[in-house]
Coordinates of C-alpha atoms in Angstrom, one line a residue:
Chain A
X1 CA -27.7 -91.1 -0.9
X2 CA -24.8 -93.1 -2.6
X3 CA -22.3 -95.8 -0.2
X4 CA -19.5 -95.2 -2.9
X5 CA -18.9 -92.6 -5.4
X6 CA -16.0 -92.7 -7.6
X7 CA -15.5 -90.3 -10.4
X8 CA -12.0 -90.2 -13.1
X9 CA -10.3 -92.5 -11.1
X10 CA -6.1 -93.2 -12.8
X11 CA -3.7 -96.3 -11.6
X12 CA -0.8 -96.4 -13.0
X13 CA 1.9 -98.7 -12.4
X14 CA 5.8 -97.3 -13.7
X15 CA 6.5 -95.0 -15.8
X16 CA 7.8 -94.4 -19.3
X17 CA 7.1 -96.7 -21.9
X18 CA 7.2 -99.1 -18.7
X19 CA 4.1 -97.8 -18.0
X20 CA 1.1 -100.1 -17.1
X21 CA -2.5 -98.5 -16.8
X22 CA -4.1 -100.7 -14.3
X23 CA -7.3 -97.7 -13.9
X24 CA -8.4 -95.7 -16.3
X25 CA -10.9 -92.6 -15.8
X26 CA -13.5 -94.6 -14.0
X27 CA -16.1 -93.3 -12.8
X28 CA -18.6 -95.5 -10.5
X29 CA -21.4 -95.1 -8.4
X30 CA -22.8 -98.6 -5.5
X31 CA -25.9 -97.2 -3.4
X32 CA -26.8 -99.3 0.1
X33 CA -28.1 -101.8 -0.3
X34 CA -26.8 -102.7 -3.8
X35 CA -25.0 -106.3 -4.5
X36 CA -21.9 -105.5 -7.9
X37 CA -19.9 -107.8 -9.1
X38 CA -16.9 -106.4 -11.1
X39 CA -16.2 -108.3 -13.7
X40 CA -13.0 -109.2 -15.8
X41 CA -10.7 -111.3 -16.9
X42 CA -6.8 -111.5 -14.6
X43 CA -4.8 -108.2 -14.9
X44 CA -8.5 -106.0 -15.9
X45 CA -8.0 -103.5 -12.7
X46 CA -10.9 -105.3 -10.8
X47 CA -8.7 -105.8 -8.2
X48 CA -6.6 -102.5 -8.4
X49 CA -10.2 -100.6 -8.3
X50 CA -10.9 -102.7 -5.2
X51 CA -7.5 -102.0 -3.2
X52 CA -7.9 -98.3 -4.6
X53 CA -11.5 -98.5 -3.0
X54 CA -10.7 -100.2 -0.1
X55 CA -7.5 -97.1 0.7
X56 CA -5.3 -99.7 1.1
X57 CA -3.5 -98.6 -2.9
X58 CA -3.4 -94.7 -3.1
X59 CA -4.7 -93.9 -6.6
X60 CA -2.7 -91.7 -9.2
X61 CA -5.6 -89.4 -9.7
X62 CA -9.2 -88.9 -9.2
X63 CA -11.8 -88.7 -6.4
X64 CA -13.1 -91.3 -3.9
X65 CA -16.4 -90.1 -1.4
X66 CA -17.8 -93.2 0.8
X67 CA -20.0 -92.6 2.9
X68 CA -20.4 -89.2 2.2
X69 CA -17.2 -88.3 3.3
X70 CA -14.3 -88.0 0.6
X71 CA -11.6 -90.7 1.5
X72 CA -9.0 -89.5 -2.0
X73 CA -9.4 -86.4 -3.9
X74 CA -5.7 -86.5 -6.4
X75 CA -4.3 -86.9 -2.5
X76 CA -5.0 -87.7 0.7
X77 CA -7.7 -86.2 2.2
X78 CA -6.1 -86.2 5.8
X79 CA -8.4 -88.6 7.5
X80 CA -7.2 -91.6 9.5
X81 CA -7.7 -95.0 7.1
X82 CA -7.0 -97.1 8.7
X83 CA -9.6 -96.4 11.4
X84 CA -11.8 -95.8 8.4
X85 CA -11.4 -98.7 7.2
X86 CA -11.8 -100.3 10.1
X87 CA -15.6 -98.7 10.9
X88 CA -16.5 -98.5 7.1
X89 CA -15.5 -101.5 5.4
X90 CA -15.2 -105.1 5.5
X91 CA -13.5 -107.8 3.4
X92 CA -13.9 -110.8 2.6
X93 CA -11.2 -112.6 0.6
X94 CA -10.3 -115.5 -1.9
X95 CA -8.7 -118.1 0.8
X96 CA -10.7 -115.9 4.3
X97 CA -7.0 -115.6 5.7
X98 CA -8.8 -116.4 8.8
X99 CA -6.1 -115.8 12.0
X100 CA -5.0 -119.3 12.4
X101 CA -4.8 -118.7 15.9
X102 CA -7.8 -118.0 16.6
X103 CA -11.5 -119.9 16.7
X104 CA -13.8 -119.2 14.9
X105 CA -15.4 -116.9 17.4
X106 CA -12.5 -115.5 18.5
X107 CA -11.4 -114.3 14.7
X108 CA -14.8 -111.6 14.5
X109 CA -14.6 -111.0 17.9
X110 CA -11.2 -109.8 17.1
X111 CA -12.5 -107.7 14.6
X112 CA -15.3 -106.1 17.2
X113 CA -12.5 -105.7 19.8
X114 CA -10.1 -103.3 17.6
X115 CA -13.5 -101.2 17.2
X116 CA -13.3 -100.1 20.8
X117 CA -15.8 -103.2 22.1
X118 CA -15.0 -104.9 25.0
X119 CA -14.0 -108.5 25.7
X120 CA -18.1 -109.8 26.8
X121 CA -19.7 -107.9 24.1
X122 CA -17.4 -108.9 21.4
X123 CA -17.7 -112.1 22.4
X124 CA -21.6 -112.6 22.7
X125 CA -22.0 -110.3 19.5
X126 CA -19.4 -112.7 17.7
X127 CA -21.3 -115.4 18.5
X128 CA -25.0 -114.0 17.4
X129 CA -23.2 -113.1 13.9
X130 CA -22.3 -117.2 13.7
X131 CA -25.3 -117.8 14.7
X132 CA -27.0 -116.2 11.9
X133 CA -24.5 -117.4 9.5
X134 CA -25.9 -121.0 10.0
X135 CA -22.9 -121.9 12.0
X136 CA -23.0 -121.2 16.2
X137 CA -21.9 -124.7 16.9
X138 CA -18.7 -124.5 15.0
X139 CA -17.3 -121.4 17.5
X140 CA -15.0 -123.1 19.3
X141 CA -13.3 -124.4 16.0
X142 CA -9.9 -123.4 14.5
X143 CA -9.8 -122.3 11.1
X144 CA -8.0 -125.4 10.4
X145 CA -10.4 -127.9 11.6
X146 CA -13.5 -126.2 9.4
X147 CA -14.4 -126.5 5.9
X148 CA -14.0 -124.5 3.5
X149 CA -17.3 -123.2 3.2
X150 CA -17.7 -123.2 7.1
X151 CA -14.3 -120.9 6.8
X152 CA -15.7 -118.9 4.0
X153 CA -18.7 -117.8 7.0
X154 CA -16.4 -117.3 9.6
X155 CA -14.6 -114.5 7.5
X156 CA -18.1 -113.6 6.2
X157 CA -19.1 -112.8 10.0
X158 CA -16.1 -111.0 10.5
X159 CA -17.0 -108.7 7.1
X160 CA -20.1 -107.5 8.8
X161 CA -18.7 -107.7 12.5
X162 CA -19.1 -103.6 12.9
X163 CA -22.0 -103.4 10.6
X164 CA -20.3 -101.1 7.5
X165 CA -22.2 -99.7 5.2
X166 CA -19.8 -101.2 2.5
X167 CA -18.2 -105.1 1.9
X168 CA -16.0 -105.4 -0.3
X169 CA -15.7 -109.2 -1.1
X170 CA -12.6 -110.5 -3.4
X171 CA -13.3 -113.9 -5.0
X172 CA -15.4 -115.1 -2.9
X173 CA -16.6 -118.6 -3.8
X174 CA -13.4 -119.2 -6.0
X175 CA -12.5 -121.6 -3.4
X176 CA -15.6 -123.1 -3.2
X177 CA -17.4 -125.5 -5.1
X178 CA -21.0 -124.8 -7.2
X179 CA -23.5 -125.6 -4.3
X180 CA -21.4 -123.7 -1.4
X181 CA -20.4 -121.0 -4.0
X182 CA -23.7 -120.8 -4.6
X183 CA -24.4 -121.0 -1.0
X184 CA -22.1 -118.1 0.1
X185 CA -23.8 -116.0 -2.9
X186 CA -26.8 -115.9 -1.1
X187 CA -25.8 -115.1 1.5
X188 CA -24.1 -112.0 0.4
X189 CA -27.5 -111.3 -1.3
X190 CA -29.1 -111.5 1.8
X191 CA -26.3 -109.6 3.7
X192 CA -27.3 -106.7 0.9
X193 CA -31.0 -106.8 1.8
X194 CA -31.1 -107.4 5.2
X195 CA -28.5 -104.8 6.4
X196 CA -28.5 -102.6 4.0
X197 CA -24.6 -103.1 3.2
X198 CA -23.3 -101.9 -0.2
X199 CA -21.8 -105.4 -1.5
X200 CA -19.2 -104.9 -4.1
X201 CA -17.4 -108.5 -5.6
X202 CA -14.1 -109.2 -7.2
X203 CA -15.0 -112.1 -8.8
X204 CA -14.7 -113.7 -12.6
X205 CA -17.0 -116.7 -12.3
X206 CA -19.4 -116.8 -14.2
X207 CA -22.0 -119.0 -12.6
X208 CA -21.9 -116.3 -9.7
X209 CA -23.5 -113.3 -11.4
X210 CA -26.9 -114.0 -11.3
X211 CA -28.7 -112.5 -9.0
X212 CA -26.4 -108.8 -8.9
X213 CA -27.9 -106.0 -8.7
X214 CA -25.3 -104.5 -10.9
X215 CA -22.3 -105.6 -12.8
X216 CA -19.5 -104.1 -14.1
X217 CA -17.4 -105.5 -17.0
X218 CA -13.8 -104.7 -16.4
X219 CA -11.0 -104.6 -19.8
X220 CA -7.4 -103.1 -19.9
X221 CA -8.4 -101.0 -16.7
X222 CA -12.2 -99.3 -18.0
X223 CA -15.4 -100.5 -17.7
X224 CA -17.0 -102.3 -21.3
X225 CA -20.0 -103.0 -21.5
X226 CA -20.8 -107.2 -21.5
X227 CA -21.3 -107.5 -25.6
X228 CA -17.1 -105.6 -25.4
X229 CA -16.5 -107.8 -23.3
X230 CA -17.7 -111.3 -24.3
X231 CA -15.7 -110.2 -27.6
Chain B
X1 CA -7.4 -110.0 23.2
X2 CA -3.4 -111.2 23.8
X3 CA -2.9 -112.4 20.3
X4 CA 0.7 -113.5 21.0
X5 CA 0.0 -115.5 23.8
X6 CA -2.9 -117.2 21.3
X7 CA -0.5 -117.7 18.6
X8 CA 2.2 -119.5 21.3
X9 CA -0.1 -122.2 22.1
X10 CA -1.2 -123.1 18.5
X11 CA 2.8 -123.5 18.1
X12 CA 3.3 -124.7 22.0
X13 CA 5.3 -127.2 21.3
X14 CA 7.7 -125.5 18.6
X15 CA 7.9 -122.7 20.9
X16 CA 9.2 -124.9 23.8
X17 CA 11.4 -126.5 22.0
X18 CA 12.8 -122.7 21.2
X19 CA 12.8 -121.8 24.4
X20 CA 15.3 -124.5 25.4
X21 CA 17.4 -124.0 22.4
X22 CA 17.7 -120.5 23.5
X23 CA 17.5 -121.5 27.1
X24 CA 20.6 -123.7 27.0
X25 CA 22.8 -120.8 25.4
X26 CA 21.8 -118.8 28.2
X27 CA 22.6 -121.5 30.7
X28 CA 26.0 -120.9 28.9
X29 CA 25.7 -116.8 29.6
X30 CA 24.8 -118.0 33.4
X31 CA 27.7 -120.4 33.9
X32 CA 30.6 -117.9 32.4
X33 CA 29.0 -115.5 35.1
X34 CA 29.0 -117.6 37.2
X35 CA 32.8 -119.2 36.7
X36 CA 33.3 -115.2 36.2
X37 CA 33.1 -114.8 39.7
X38 CA 34.1 -118.3 40.8
X39 CA 37.4 -117.3 39.3
X40 CA 37.7 -114.2 41.5
X41 CA 36.0 -116.1 44.1
X42 CA 39.0 -119.0 44.3
X43 CA 41.6 -116.6 43.3
X44 CA 41.5 -114.8 47.0
X45 CA 39.8 -117.5 48.8
X46 CA 43.0 -118.8 50.2
X47 CA 44.1 -114.6 50.8
X48 CA 40.8 -114.5 52.6
X49 CA 41.1 -117.5 54.2
X50 CA 44.7 -118.0 55.9
X51 CA 43.7 -115.6 58.8
X52 CA 46.3 -113.4 58.6
X53 CA 47.4 -109.9 58.9
X54 CA 50.1 -109.2 57.0
X55 CA 52.3 -111.6 54.8
X56 CA 55.8 -110.7 54.6
X57 CA 56.9 -112.3 51.7
X58 CA 60.6 -112.0 49.7
X59 CA 62.1 -108.3 49.3
X60 CA 61.1 -107.2 45.4
X61 CA 58.4 -109.5 45.5
X62 CA 54.8 -110.2 44.8
X63 CA 54.5 -114.0 46.4
X64 CA 53.3 -115.7 47.8
X65 CA 50.8 -116.9 45.2
X66 CA 51.2 -114.5 42.4
X67 CA 55.2 -115.1 42.0
X68 CA 57.3 -117.8 44.2
X69 CA 59.0 -115.8 47.0
X70 CA 61.4 -118.4 49.0
X71 CA 62.7 -117.4 53.0
X72 CA 64.4 -119.1 54.8
X73 CA 62.6 -121.0 57.6
X74 CA 63.6 -119.0 60.5
X75 CA 62.7 -115.5 59.2
X76 CA 59.1 -115.7 61.2
X77 CA 61.4 -115.8 64.4
X78 CA 63.0 -112.4 63.1
X79 CA 59.6 -111.1 61.8
X80 CA 58.2 -112.5 65.5
X81 CA 60.4 -110.0 67.5
X82 CA 59.4 -106.8 65.5
X83 CA 56.8 -104.8 68.1
X84 CA 53.7 -104.8 67.4
X85 CA 53.4 -108.0 66.2
X86 CA 51.4 -110.8 68.1
X87 CA 52.2 -114.1 66.2
X88 CA 53.6 -115.2 63.1
X89 CA 53.6 -118.6 61.5
X90 CA 55.9 -119.8 58.6
X91 CA 54.1 -120.6 55.6
X92 CA 55.2 -122.2 52.1
X93 CA 52.1 -123.6 48.6
X94 CA 52.7 -125.0 46.1
X95 CA 51.1 -126.9 43.1
X96 CA 51.4 -130.6 43.3
X97 CA 49.7 -133.4 40.6
X98 CA 49.7 -136.6 42.0
X99 CA 47.4 -140.1 41.7
X100 CA 44.5 -140.1 43.7
X101 CA 41.7 -141.6 44.4
X102 CA 42.6 -143.6 40.5
X103 CA 42.9 -140.5 38.5
X104 CA 46.0 -137.5 38.5
X105 CA 44.8 -134.8 40.6
X106 CA 46.1 -131.4 40.6
X107 CA 46.2 -129.2 44.6
X108 CA 48.0 -127.6 46.0
X109 CA 49.8 -128.3 48.9
X110 CA 49.6 -125.7 52.1
X111 CA 52.5 -126.1 55.4
X112 CA 52.0 -124.5 57.8
X113 CA 53.0 -124.3 61.6
X114 CA 50.5 -127.1 63.1
X115 CA 51.6 -125.9 66.8
X116 CA 51.3 -122.0 65.9
X117 CA 47.7 -121.8 64.1
X118 CA 48.2 -119.4 61.5
X119 CA 47.7 -120.6 58.3
X120 CA 45.8 -123.8 58.9
X121 CA 42.5 -124.8 57.3
X122 CA 39.9 -122.1 58.9
X123 CA 36.4 -124.4 58.4
X124 CA 36.9 -128.6 58.7
X125 CA 33.8 -129.5 57.1
X126 CA 34.2 -133.6 59.1
X127 CA 36.9 -134.7 61.4
X128 CA 39.6 -132.1 63.0
X129 CA 42.8 -129.6 61.9
X130 CA 46.3 -131.6 61.8
X131 CA 47.2 -132.9 66.0
X132 CA 51.2 -134.5 65.1
X133 CA 53.8 -132.9 63.8
X134 CA 54.5 -136.0 60.9
X135 CA 52.1 -138.0 58.5
X136 CA 48.0 -136.5 58.8
X137 CA 47.2 -134.5 56.1
X138 CA 43.8 -132.4 55.8
X139 CA 41.8 -132.3 52.5
X140 CA 39.2 -130.5 50.0
X141 CA 36.8 -132.7 49.8
X142 CA 37.0 -132.0 45.7
X143 CA 39.6 -134.6 45.7
X144 CA 37.7 -137.3 46.5
X145 CA 39.3 -138.8 50.0
X146 CA 37.7 -139.9 52.8
X147 CA 38.4 -139.9 56.9
X148 CA 41.4 -142.1 57.8
X149 CA 42.0 -142.5 54.2
X150 CA 45.8 -142.9 53.5
X151 CA 47.4 -140.9 50.2
X152 CA 50.7 -142.0 49.1
X153 CA 52.9 -138.2 48.1
X154 CA 56.4 -138.7 47.6
X155 CA 57.9 -141.8 49.6
X156 CA 55.6 -141.5 52.9
X157 CA 51.6 -142.2 53.2
X158 CA 49.5 -139.2 54.9
X159 CA 46.6 -140.0 56.8
X160 CA 43.6 -137.7 56.1
X161 CA 42.5 -136.9 59.7
X162 CA 40.5 -133.5 58.4
X163 CA 38.4 -132.5 55.3
X164 CA 37.8 -128.9 54.4
X165 CA 34.4 -127.8 51.8
X166 CA 35.4 -125.5 49.1
X167 CA 39.3 -124.4 50.3
X168 CA 40.7 -123.9 47.0
X169 CA 43.4 -122.1 45.3
X170 CA 43.4 -119.4 43.1
X171 CA 43.1 -121.9 39.9
X172 CA 40.2 -123.7 41.8
X173 CA 41.9 -126.8 43.0
X174 CA 41.6 -128.3 45.6
X175 CA 43.9 -127.5 48.9
X176 CA 45.5 -130.2 51.1
X177 CA 46.7 -129.2 54.7
X178 CA 50.3 -130.6 56.3
X179 CA 52.5 -129.6 58.4
X180 CA 55.4 -127.8 57.7
X181 CA 58.0 -130.5 57.3
X182 CA 56.4 -132.6 55.7
X183 CA 55.5 -130.1 53.1
X184 CA 59.0 -129.3 52.9
X185 CA 59.6 -132.9 52.6
X186 CA 56.8 -133.4 49.8
X187 CA 58.5 -130.1 48.1
X188 CA 62.2 -131.2 48.1
X189 CA 62.3 -134.7 48.1
X190 CA 64.3 -136.6 45.2
X191 CA 64.5 -140.3 44.6
X192 CA 67.7 -142.0 44.7
X193 CA 69.1 -142.0 41.7
X194 CA 68.6 -138.1 41.5
X195 CA 70.5 -138.1 44.3
X196 CA 73.3 -139.7 43.1
X197 CA 73.2 -137.9 39.6
X198 CA 72.8 -134.5 41.4
X199 CA 76.0 -135.0 44.0
X200 CA 77.8 -136.9 40.9
X201 CA 77.1 -133.3 38.8
X202 CA 78.3 -131.4 42.2
X203 CA 81.6 -133.3 42.8
X204 CA 82.5 -133.3 39.1
X205 CA 81.9 -129.0 39.3
X206 CA 84.1 -128.5 42.4
X207 CA 86.8 -131.3 40.8
X208 CA 86.8 -128.9 37.9
X209 CA 87.4 -125.8 39.8
X210 CA 90.8 -127.2 41.0
X211 CA 89.3 -129.1 44.5
X212 CA 90.7 -132.2 44.8
X213 CA 87.9 -135.7 45.1
X214 CA 88.3 -135.7 49.2
X215 CA 88.2 -132.3 49.3
X216 CA 85.2 -131.9 46.9
X217 CA 83.3 -134.1 49.1
X218 CA 83.6 -131.7 52.3
X219 CA 82.8 -128.7 50.5
X220 CA 79.5 -130.0 48.2
X221 CA 77.0 -129.9 51.1
X222 CA 77.5 -126.5 51.8
X223 CA 76.7 -125.9 48.1
X224 CA 73.5 -127.5 48.0
X225 CA 70.5 -125.7 47.5
X226 CA 68.5 -124.9 51.1
X227 CA 65.6 -127.0 51.2
X228 CA 64.1 -125.0 54.6
X229 CA 62.4 -122.0 52.6
X230 CA 59.2 -121.2 53.3
X231 CA 57.3 -119.2 50.8
X232 CA 55.7 -116.7 52.9
X233 CA 55.6 -115.3 56.9
X234 CA 52.1 -115.1 58.5
X235 CA 51.7 -112.5 61.3
X236 CA 48.9 -111.1 63.4
X237 CA 49.3 -107.7 64.6
X238 CA 49.4 -107.4 68.4
X239 CA 46.4 -105.4 69.7
X240 CA 46.2 -101.5 68.9
X241 CA 49.4 -101.3 67.0
X242 CA 49.9 -99.9 63.6
X243 CA 49.8 -101.9 60.8
X244 CA 51.8 -99.3 59.0
X245 CA 54.1 -98.5 61.4
X246 CA 54.8 -102.4 61.4
X247 CA 55.1 -103.2 57.9
X248 CA 57.7 -100.2 57.9
X249 CA 60.3 -101.5 60.5
X250 CA 60.0 -105.1 58.8
X251 CA 60.5 -103.4 55.3
X252 CA 63.2 -101.8 56.1
X253 CA 65.1 -103.2 59.0
X254 CA 64.7 -107.0 57.5
X255 CA 64.3 -106.2 54.3
X256 CA 61.3 -108.1 53.3
X257 CA 58.4 -106.9 51.2
X258 CA 54.7 -106.8 53.2
X259 CA 51.3 -106.6 52.0
X260 CA 48.1 -106.1 53.8
X261 CA 45.8 -109.1 52.8
X262 CA 43.9 -106.0 50.9
X263 CA 47.4 -105.2 49.0
X264 CA 47.2 -109.3 48.2
X265 CA 43.9 -109.6 47.2
X266 CA 44.9 -107.0 44.3
X267 CA 47.6 -108.5 43.5
X268 CA 45.7 -111.9 42.7
X269 CA 42.7 -109.7 40.9
X270 CA 45.3 -107.1 38.9
X271 CA 48.1 -110.1 37.9
X272 CA 47.0 -113.5 37.7
X273 CA 43.5 -113.3 37.4
X274 CA 43.9 -110.5 35.0
X275 CA 43.9 -112.0 31.3
X276 CA 41.4 -114.6 32.5
X277 CA 38.9 -112.1 34.1
X278 CA 39.0 -110.0 31.3
X279 CA 38.6 -113.6 29.0
X280 CA 35.7 -115.1 30.7
X281 CA 34.3 -111.4 30.7
X282 CA 34.7 -110.9 26.3
X283 CA 33.0 -114.3 25.9
X284 CA 30.3 -112.8 28.3
X285 CA 29.3 -110.4 26.4
X286 CA 30.5 -112.2 22.7
X287 CA 27.6 -114.9 24.5
X288 CA 25.0 -112.3 25.3
X289 CA 25.3 -110.4 21.5
X290 CA 25.1 -113.4 20.5
X291 CA 22.3 -114.7 22.2
X292 CA 20.2 -111.8 21.2
X293 CA 21.5 -112.1 17.4
X294 CA 19.7 -115.7 17.9
X295 CA 16.3 -114.4 19.7
X296 CA 16.2 -111.9 16.6
X297 CA 16.6 -114.6 13.9
X298 CA 14.3 -116.5 16.3
X299 CA 11.6 -113.5 16.6
X300 CA 12.1 -112.7 13.0
X301 CA 11.2 -116.3 11.4
X302 CA 8.4 -116.4 13.8
X303 CA 6.8 -112.7 12.6
X304 CA 7.6 -114.1 9.2
X305 CA 5.8 -117.4 9.3
X306 CA 2.7 -115.5 10.9
X307 CA 3.1 -112.5 8.0
X308 CA -0.3 -112.9 6.3
X309 CA -2.3 -112.7 9.7
X310 CA -0.1 -109.7 9.9
X311 CA -1.2 -108.2 6.5
X312 CA -4.9 -109.5 7.4
X313 CA -4.9 -107.5 10.9
X314 CA -3.8 -104.6 8.6
X315 CA -6.4 -105.3 6.7
X316 CA -9.5 -105.6 8.9
X317 CA -7.7 -101.8 10.6
X318 CA -5.8 -103.5 13.5
X319 CA -3.2 -100.2 14.4
X320 CA 0.1 -100.7 14.4
X321 CA 0.6 -101.4 18.1
X322 CA -1.5 -104.5 18.2
X323 CA 1.0 -105.7 15.7
X324 CA 4.0 -104.2 17.6
X325 CA 2.4 -106.0 20.9
X326 CA 1.8 -109.2 19.0
X327 CA 5.8 -109.2 18.0
X328 CA 7.5 -107.8 21.3
X329 CA 5.6 -109.7 23.6
X330 CA 6.5 -112.8 22.1
X331 CA 10.0 -111.9 21.7
X332 CA 9.6 -111.0 25.6
X333 CA 8.1 -114.2 26.6
X334 CA 11.0 -116.2 24.7
X335 CA 13.4 -114.1 26.4
X336 CA 12.3 -114.1 30.1
X337 CA 11.0 -118.0 29.7
X338 CA 14.4 -118.9 28.1
X339 CA 16.0 -117.1 31.4
X340 CA 14.2 -118.9 33.5
X341 CA 14.8 -122.3 32.1
X342 CA 18.4 -121.4 32.6
X343 CA 17.7 -120.4 35.6
X344 CA 16.6 -123.4 37.0
X345 CA 19.0 -125.7 35.0
X346 CA 21.9 -124.1 36.6
X347 CA 21.0 -124.4 40.0
X348 CA 20.7 -128.0 38.8
X349 CA 24.2 -128.2 37.4
X350 CA 25.9 -125.7 39.5
X351 CA 27.2 -128.2 42.3
X352 CA 28.1 -130.8 40.0
X353 CA 30.2 -128.2 37.4
X354 CA 33.7 -128.7 37.8
X355 CA 34.9 -125.3 38.6
X356 CA 33.0 -123.4 41.6
X357 CA 30.5 -121.4 39.9
X358 CA 29.3 -118.1 42.2
X359 CA 26.1 -116.1 41.4
X360 CA 25.6 -112.5 42.8
X361 CA 22.1 -111.7 42.7
X362 CA 22.6 -108.6 41.3
X363 CA 24.4 -109.6 38.9
X364 CA 22.1 -112.5 37.5
X365 CA 19.3 -109.1 37.6
X366 CA 21.6 -107.0 35.1
X367 CA 22.1 -110.2 33.1
X368 CA 18.2 -110.9 32.6
X369 CA 17.2 -107.2 32.4
X370 CA 20.1 -106.9 29.7
X371 CA 18.9 -110.3 28.0
X372 CA 14.8 -108.6 28.5
X373 CA 16.5 -105.3 26.1
X374 CA 18.3 -107.3 23.8
X375 CA 15.0 -109.4 23.7
X376 CA 13.3 -105.8 22.9
X377 CA 16.2 -105.2 20.5
X378 CA 15.8 -108.4 19.0
X379 CA 12.1 -108.0 18.0
X380 CA 13.1 -104.5 16.3
X381 CA 14.0 -106.3 13.1
X382 CA 10.8 -108.4 13.0
X383 CA 8.7 -105.4 13.9
X384 CA 10.0 -103.2 11.4
X385 CA 9.3 -105.8 8.7
X386 CA 5.9 -106.5 10.2
X387 CA 5.4 -102.8 9.9
X388 CA 6.5 -102.7 6.4
X389 CA 3.9 -106.0 5.2
X390 CA 0.9 -103.9 3.1
X391 CA -2.2 -104.9 3.9
X392 CA -2.7 -106.4 0.2
X393 CA -0.4 -109.3 0.5
X394 CA -3.6 -110.8 3.2
X395 CA -5.7 -110.3 -0.6
X396 CA -2.5 -112.6 -2.3
X397 CA -2.1 -109.9 -4.5

């Protein structure tokens, strides 16, 4: 069963002559355990697609089904979007956006506690995740005292905390050098394989596209093939 | 997880500095409370501590504190003869300003019958009451005088034989007790040149009216202003006497105004203290509003500083209640901690404050409750901003 099914998705900002068609008739399917890249230049619509699939931005029309549940069908479907997001989607950001007043373990533990885990259980699970990401020794460190790569790993840990079937990564390697970027991409691949989570990554970093199961090129709000994108 | 406390721990120095700032503002609010109540306490202190059942004053006047009142000194004897009266005493009160202890100080002089007992200082902190008919005084410790010290008032010196504590007039100025003749002398005495000038002017007026110099010289003492006057007669009722009947008799037969202690207190509160109390009350309300506005701005700034974290919280699915709690808790912690700081500071400076400060526990509790409610109100602006923040802000676009 596909984890994400997007069909006929459109999104337009503004109206009349000023209308910007950010998404045009997007059809898109992602399977569990699949590592997908959304590639495209700035303004191509990849971030808008990510926001729509993240249930943060309401599309104009179309249909989104996630984990077998219809979450958008040319209008709201009445589900609690924030709760659905909490239980089904993990986020990894370009700037990692860790909560600066929580240490590494607390950043992960918070996501678990928000999902109803007890403090003790959440702390134990957060420590396990940090060990899995090979930064268990940095559990007590505040984000400001972590390197960029370490911060990104904590961010990945937070995204994995509730074992979501779907992870969105927005330019996860943009702030990292090539070596650290490669390591993060390796980690995302490992997560997709070992945890059977679908990982959809928005990037314009051509260095990182090797190893993705599927690569979608976006241009002017629609998917184009690689040749057209290169042209 | 208590996000509010975690955030504060990260900026503990900044938060403490904010508490001190807001706390100083709240200190002013509490001090205004203290001044407001102190103003009332000072205003009625003399009325409540003179130990009289009725105040007899000049007809048609609201004296002796709210308005001047002049009675012949022997009026207390007429009042004493009224049925139902156990004791009476003459009483005079007036403001003075003299150089004491190297500084010009304002105080109120109280003159009373030192042998009759009515109107004298109630509680003496050290020393004793006036025992001699002349040249002794009891002064409040606010004047900085010591027992045995000699103070020059007019042409004579007075020895401090007793010290009172918190004996003040309606303006918060210290009281000085003298025997009645001494108080009258200090009030009416003029220096030699002023006496000569007044005498010359009086003679001139008489001569212009057609009297020859010899006649004018004989008439002059009769025209001089009376110096043997008092402000009020203090009256203690006989056991079982009907106060209303005594009042009516004095009012109708002796043609004086008579006030009970409650009426005298009311005259003071509604008269002399009213405007001051209104001004203090207004300032107090304004300060509370200003404090709440400042807390609102601080909480707003604290929220804006972590708006990206709030967007991240929203993105990872935190319900609104978590975000509201984060802001509200910080606002309440800031308000409560500032209030505690203010209260502690007021306890430290209260004794050294130049005016009497009176803190009523229930009023302090109400102020605390108002400030907490204000803290909640103050956080609404920030909460509104936080709830409007789109989660995509965390993604950077």
